[in-house]
mmCIF file with all atom_site columns, C-alpha atoms in Angstrom:
data_model
loop_
_atom_site.group_PDB
_atom_site.id
_atom_site.type_symbol
_atom_site.label_atom_id
_atom_site.label_alt_id
_atom_site.label_comp_id
_atom_site.label_asym_id
_atom_site.label_entity_id
_atom_site.label_seq_id
_atom_site.pdbx_PDB_ins_code
_atom_site.Cartn_x
_atom_site.Cartn_y
_atom_site.Cartn_z
_atom_site.occupancy
_atom_site.B_iso_or_equiv
_atom_site.pdbx_formal_charge
_atom_site.auth_seq_id
_atom_site.auth_comp_id
_atom_site.auth_asym_id
_atom_site.auth_atom_id
_atom_site.pdbx_PDB_model_num
ATOM 1  C CA . MET B 1 1  ? -5.705 -1.261  4.302   1.00 77.00 ? 12  MET B CA 1
ATOM 2  C CA . LEU B 1 2  ? -4.660 -0.587  7.855   1.00 82.00 ? 13  LEU B CA 1
ATOM 3  C CA . PHE B 1 3  ? -5.607 3.102   7.911   1.00 90.00 ? 14  PHE B CA 1
ATOM 4  C CA . SER B 1 4  ? -8.825 4.891   7.083   1.00 93.00 ? 15  SER B CA 1
ATOM 5  C CA . LYS B 1 5  ? -8.866 7.439   4.279   1.00 93.00 ? 16  LYS B CA 1
ATOM 6  C CA . GLU B 1 6  ? -9.670 10.128  6.826   1.00 96.00 ? 17  GLU B CA 1
ATOM 7  C CA . TYR B 1 7  ? -6.504 9.306   8.750   1.00 96.00 ? 18  TYR B CA 1
ATOM 8  C CA . ILE B 1 8  ? -4.451 9.346   5.559   1.00 96.00 ? 19  ILE B CA 1
ATOM 9  C CA . GLY B 1 9  ? -5.914 12.790  4.829   1.00 96.00 ? 20  GLY B CA 1
ATOM 10 C CA . TYR B 1 10 ? -4.894 13.923  8.306   1.00 97.00 ? 21  TYR B CA 1
ATOM 11 C CA . LEU B 1 11 ? -1.376 12.557  7.782   1.00 96.00 ? 22  LEU B CA 1
ATOM 12 C CA . SER B 1 12 ? -1.016 14.332  4.457   1.00 97.00 ? 23  SER B CA 1
ATOM 13 C CA . ARG B 1 13 ? -2.109 17.651  5.985   1.00 97.00 ? 24  ARG B CA 1
ATOM 14 C CA . GLN B 1 14 ? 0.375  17.234  8.833   1.00 97.00 ? 25  GLN B CA 1
ATOM 15 C CA . VAL B 1 15 ? 3.238  16.302  6.505   1.00 97.00 ? 26  VAL B CA 1
ATOM 16 C CA . VAL B 1 16 ? 2.647  19.347  4.310   1.00 97.00 ? 27  VAL B CA 1
ATOM 17 C CA . ARG B 1 17 ? 2.259  21.644  7.321   1.00 96.00 ? 28  ARG B CA 1
ATOM 18 C CA . ARG B 1 18 ? 5.441  20.422  8.996   1.00 97.00 ? 29  ARG B CA 1
ATOM 19 C CA . LEU B 1 19 ? 7.494  20.506  5.804   1.00 96.00 ? 30  LEU B CA 1
ATOM 20 C CA . THR B 1 20 ? 6.437  24.061  5.030   1.00 96.00 ? 31  THR B CA 1
ATOM 21 C CA . GLU B 1 21 ? 7.015  25.202  8.617   1.00 96.00 ? 32  GLU B CA 1
ATOM 22 C CA . ALA B 1 22 ? 10.511 23.698  8.541   1.00 96.00 ? 33  ALA B CA 1
ATOM 23 C CA . LYS B 1 23 ? 11.097 25.498  5.226   1.00 95.00 ? 34  LYS B CA 1
ATOM 24 C CA . MET B 1 24 ? 11.933 22.202  3.547   1.00 96.00 ? 35  MET B CA 1
ATOM 25 C CA . VAL B 1 25 ? 9.218  22.797  0.958   1.00 94.00 ? 36  VAL B CA 1
ATOM 26 C CA . ARG B 1 26 ? 7.856  25.995  -0.549  1.00 94.00 ? 37  ARG B CA 1
ATOM 27 C CA . THR B 1 27 ? 4.494  26.041  -2.256  1.00 93.00 ? 38  THR B CA 1
ATOM 28 C CA . GLU B 1 28 ? 2.033  28.634  -3.426  1.00 94.00 ? 39  GLU B CA 1
ATOM 29 C CA . THR B 1 29 ? -0.796 26.098  -3.292  1.00 94.00 ? 40  THR B CA 1
ATOM 30 C CA . PRO B 1 30 ? -0.612 23.891  -0.201  1.00 93.00 ? 41  PRO B CA 1
ATOM 31 C CA . ALA B 1 31 ? -3.897 22.199  -1.125  1.00 95.00 ? 42  ALA B CA 1
ATOM 32 C CA . VAL B 1 32 ? -2.399 20.831  -4.349  1.00 96.00 ? 43  VAL B CA 1
ATOM 33 C CA . LEU B 1 33 ? 0.689  19.595  -2.514  1.00 96.00 ? 44  LEU B CA 1
ATOM 34 C CA . GLN B 1 34 ? -1.500 18.049  0.156   1.00 97.00 ? 45  GLN B CA 1
ATOM 35 C CA . GLU B 1 35 ? -3.524 16.195  -2.496  1.00 97.00 ? 46  GLU B CA 1
ATOM 36 C CA . ARG B 1 36 ? -0.339 14.840  -4.091  1.00 97.00 ? 47  ARG B CA 1
ATOM 37 C CA . VAL B 1 37 ? 0.984  13.669  -0.731  1.00 97.00 ? 48  VAL B CA 1
ATOM 38 C CA . TYR B 1 38 ? -2.416 12.085  0.003   1.00 97.00 ? 49  TYR B CA 1
ATOM 39 C CA . GLN B 1 39 ? -2.398 10.190  -3.308  1.00 97.00 ? 50  GLN B CA 1
ATOM 40 C CA . GLY B 1 40 ? 1.176  9.006   -2.731  1.00 95.00 ? 51  GLY B CA 1
ATOM 41 C CA . LEU B 1 41 ? 0.368  7.745   0.754   1.00 94.00 ? 52  LEU B CA 1
ATOM 42 C CA . LEU B 1 42 ? -2.819 6.094   -0.440  1.00 95.00 ? 53  LEU B CA 1
ATOM 43 C CA . ASP B 1 43 ? -0.993 4.327   -3.285  1.00 93.00 ? 54  ASP B CA 1
ATOM 44 C CA . GLU B 1 44 ? 1.738  3.024   -1.003  1.00 89.00 ? 55  GLU B CA 1
ATOM 45 C CA . LEU B 1 45 ? -0.590 1.937   1.781   1.00 89.00 ? 56  LEU B CA 1
ATOM 46 C CA . SER B 1 46 ? -2.962 0.125   -0.573  1.00 92.00 ? 57  SER B CA 1
ATOM 47 C CA . LEU B 1 47 ? -0.183 -1.819  -2.325  1.00 92.00 ? 58  LEU B CA 1
ATOM 48 C CA . GLU B 1 48 ? -0.658 -4.907  -0.146  1.00 91.00 ? 59  GLU B CA 1
ATOM 49 C CA . ASP B 1 49 ? -4.387 -4.931  -0.918  1.00 93.00 ? 60  ASP B CA 1
ATOM 50 C CA . ARG B 1 50 ? -3.653 -4.851  -4.655  1.00 95.00 ? 61  ARG B CA 1
ATOM 51 C CA . ILE B 1 51 ? -1.107 -7.674  -4.298  1.00 96.00 ? 62  ILE B CA 1
ATOM 52 C CA . ASN B 1 52 ? -3.628 -9.766  -2.330  1.00 95.00 ? 63  ASN B CA 1
ATOM 53 C CA . ASP B 1 53 ? -6.267 -9.228  -5.019  1.00 96.00 ? 64  ASP B CA 1
ATOM 54 C CA . GLU B 1 54 ? -3.853 -10.269 -7.750  1.00 97.00 ? 65  GLU B CA 1
ATOM 55 C CA . ALA B 1 55 ? -2.853 -13.386 -5.790  1.00 96.00 ? 66  ALA B CA 1
ATOM 56 C CA . ARG B 1 56 ? -6.524 -14.346 -5.434  1.00 96.00 ? 67  ARG B CA 1
ATOM 57 C CA . LEU B 1 57 ? -7.026 -13.962 -9.195  1.00 97.00 ? 68  LEU B CA 1
ATOM 58 C CA . ILE B 1 58 ? -4.044 -16.208 -9.875  1.00 96.00 ? 69  ILE B CA 1
ATOM 59 C CA . LEU B 1 59 ? -5.352 -18.818 -7.425  1.00 96.00 ? 70  LEU B CA 1
ATOM 60 C CA . GLU B 1 60 ? -8.764 -18.761 -9.087  1.00 95.00 ? 71  GLU B CA 1
ATOM 61 C CA . SER B 1 61 ? -7.135 -19.479 -12.439 1.00 95.00 ? 72  SER B CA 1
ATOM 62 C CA . ILE B 1 62 ? -5.229 -22.505 -11.085 1.00 94.00 ? 73  ILE B CA 1
ATOM 63 C CA . GLN B 1 63 ? -7.964 -23.776 -8.798  1.00 93.00 ? 74  GLN B CA 1
ATOM 64 C CA . ASP B 1 64 ? -8.483 -26.993 -10.778 1.00 92.00 ? 75  ASP B CA 1
ATOM 65 C CA . ASP B 1 65 ? -4.788 -27.851 -10.660 1.00 92.00 ? 76  ASP B CA 1
ATOM 66 C CA . MET B 1 66 ? -4.719 -27.218 -6.923  1.00 92.00 ? 77  MET B CA 1
ATOM 67 C CA . LEU B 1 67 ? -7.660 -29.573 -6.360  1.00 91.00 ? 78  LEU B CA 1
ATOM 68 C CA . ARG B 1 68 ? -6.022 -32.257 -8.491  1.00 93.00 ? 79  ARG B CA 1
ATOM 69 C CA . THR B 1 69 ? -2.688 -32.061 -6.663  1.00 92.00 ? 80  THR B CA 1
ATOM 70 C CA . GLY B 1 70 ? -4.144 -31.453 -3.197  1.00 93.00 ? 81  GLY B CA 1
ATOM 71 C CA . ALA B 1 71 ? -2.353 -28.151 -2.706  1.00 92.00 ? 82  ALA B CA 1
ATOM 72 C CA . SER B 1 72 ? -3.340 -26.050 0.281   1.00 93.00 ? 83  SER B CA 1
ATOM 73 C CA . TYR B 1 73 ? -4.960 -22.683 -0.484  1.00 94.00 ? 84  TYR B CA 1
ATOM 74 C CA . PRO B 1 74 ? -3.217 -20.816 2.391   1.00 95.00 ? 85  PRO B CA 1
ATOM 75 C CA . GLU B 1 75 ? 0.196  -22.205 1.423   1.00 95.00 ? 86  GLU B CA 1
ATOM 76 C CA . MET B 1 76 ? -0.269 -21.366 -2.240  1.00 95.00 ? 87  MET B CA 1
ATOM 77 C CA . PHE B 1 77 ? -1.558 -17.893 -1.350  1.00 96.00 ? 88  PHE B CA 1
ATOM 78 C CA . LYS B 1 78 ? 1.588  -17.208 0.703   1.00 96.00 ? 89  LYS B CA 1
ATOM 79 C CA . LYS B 1 79 ? 3.874  -18.465 -2.074  1.00 96.00 ? 90  LYS B CA 1
ATOM 80 C CA . ILE B 1 80 ? 2.150  -16.466 -4.788  1.00 96.00 ? 91  ILE B CA 1
ATOM 81 C CA . LYS B 1 81 ? 2.008  -13.361 -2.607  1.00 96.00 ? 92  LYS B CA 1
ATOM 82 C CA . MET B 1 82 ? 5.730  -13.564 -1.840  1.00 96.00 ? 93  MET B CA 1
ATOM 83 C CA . ARG B 1 83 ? 6.487  -14.000 -5.545  1.00 96.00 ? 94  ARG B CA 1
ATOM 84 C CA . LEU B 1 84 ? 4.391  -10.920 -6.371  1.00 96.00 ? 95  LEU B CA 1
ATOM 85 C CA . VAL B 1 85 ? 6.087  -8.929  -3.605  1.00 95.00 ? 96  VAL B CA 1
ATOM 86 C CA . GLN B 1 86 ? 9.478  -9.801  -5.097  1.00 96.00 ? 97  GLN B CA 1
ATOM 87 C CA . GLN B 1 87 ? 8.233  -9.031  -8.603  1.00 95.00 ? 98  GLN B CA 1
ATOM 88 C CA . TYR B 1 88 ? 6.997  -5.568  -7.578  1.00 90.00 ? 99  TYR B CA 1
ATOM 89 C CA . LYS B 1 89 ? 10.015 -5.037  -5.302  1.00 91.00 ? 100 LYS B CA 1
ATOM 90 C CA . ALA B 1 90 ? 7.594  -4.087  -2.560  1.00 88.00 ? 101 ALA B CA 1
ATOM 91 C CA . VAL B 1 91 ? 8.289  -3.814  1.134   1.00 85.00 ? 102 VAL B CA 1
ATOM 92 C CA . LEU B 1 92 ? 5.362  -4.980  3.250   1.00 81.00 ? 103 LEU B CA 1
#
């Protein structure tokens, strides 16, 4: 992930503060809203890491076939990752 969890926490606090100041959001419990924003940001920002992990698992399962055909690991990783990105309709 590109950002530390501390920075994501900072971003979530700032988002909640600015939205409430602009009267775009009303909340009785800003801490709960901040936690929800934090979880949403964390989920979105860690999506690429989860896709990379899944691509590695797929490559491990077809490792023997890749050795037999002489396929390149970096090329196959890119292809599988792009297929997973399309499957999840993700924007990286």
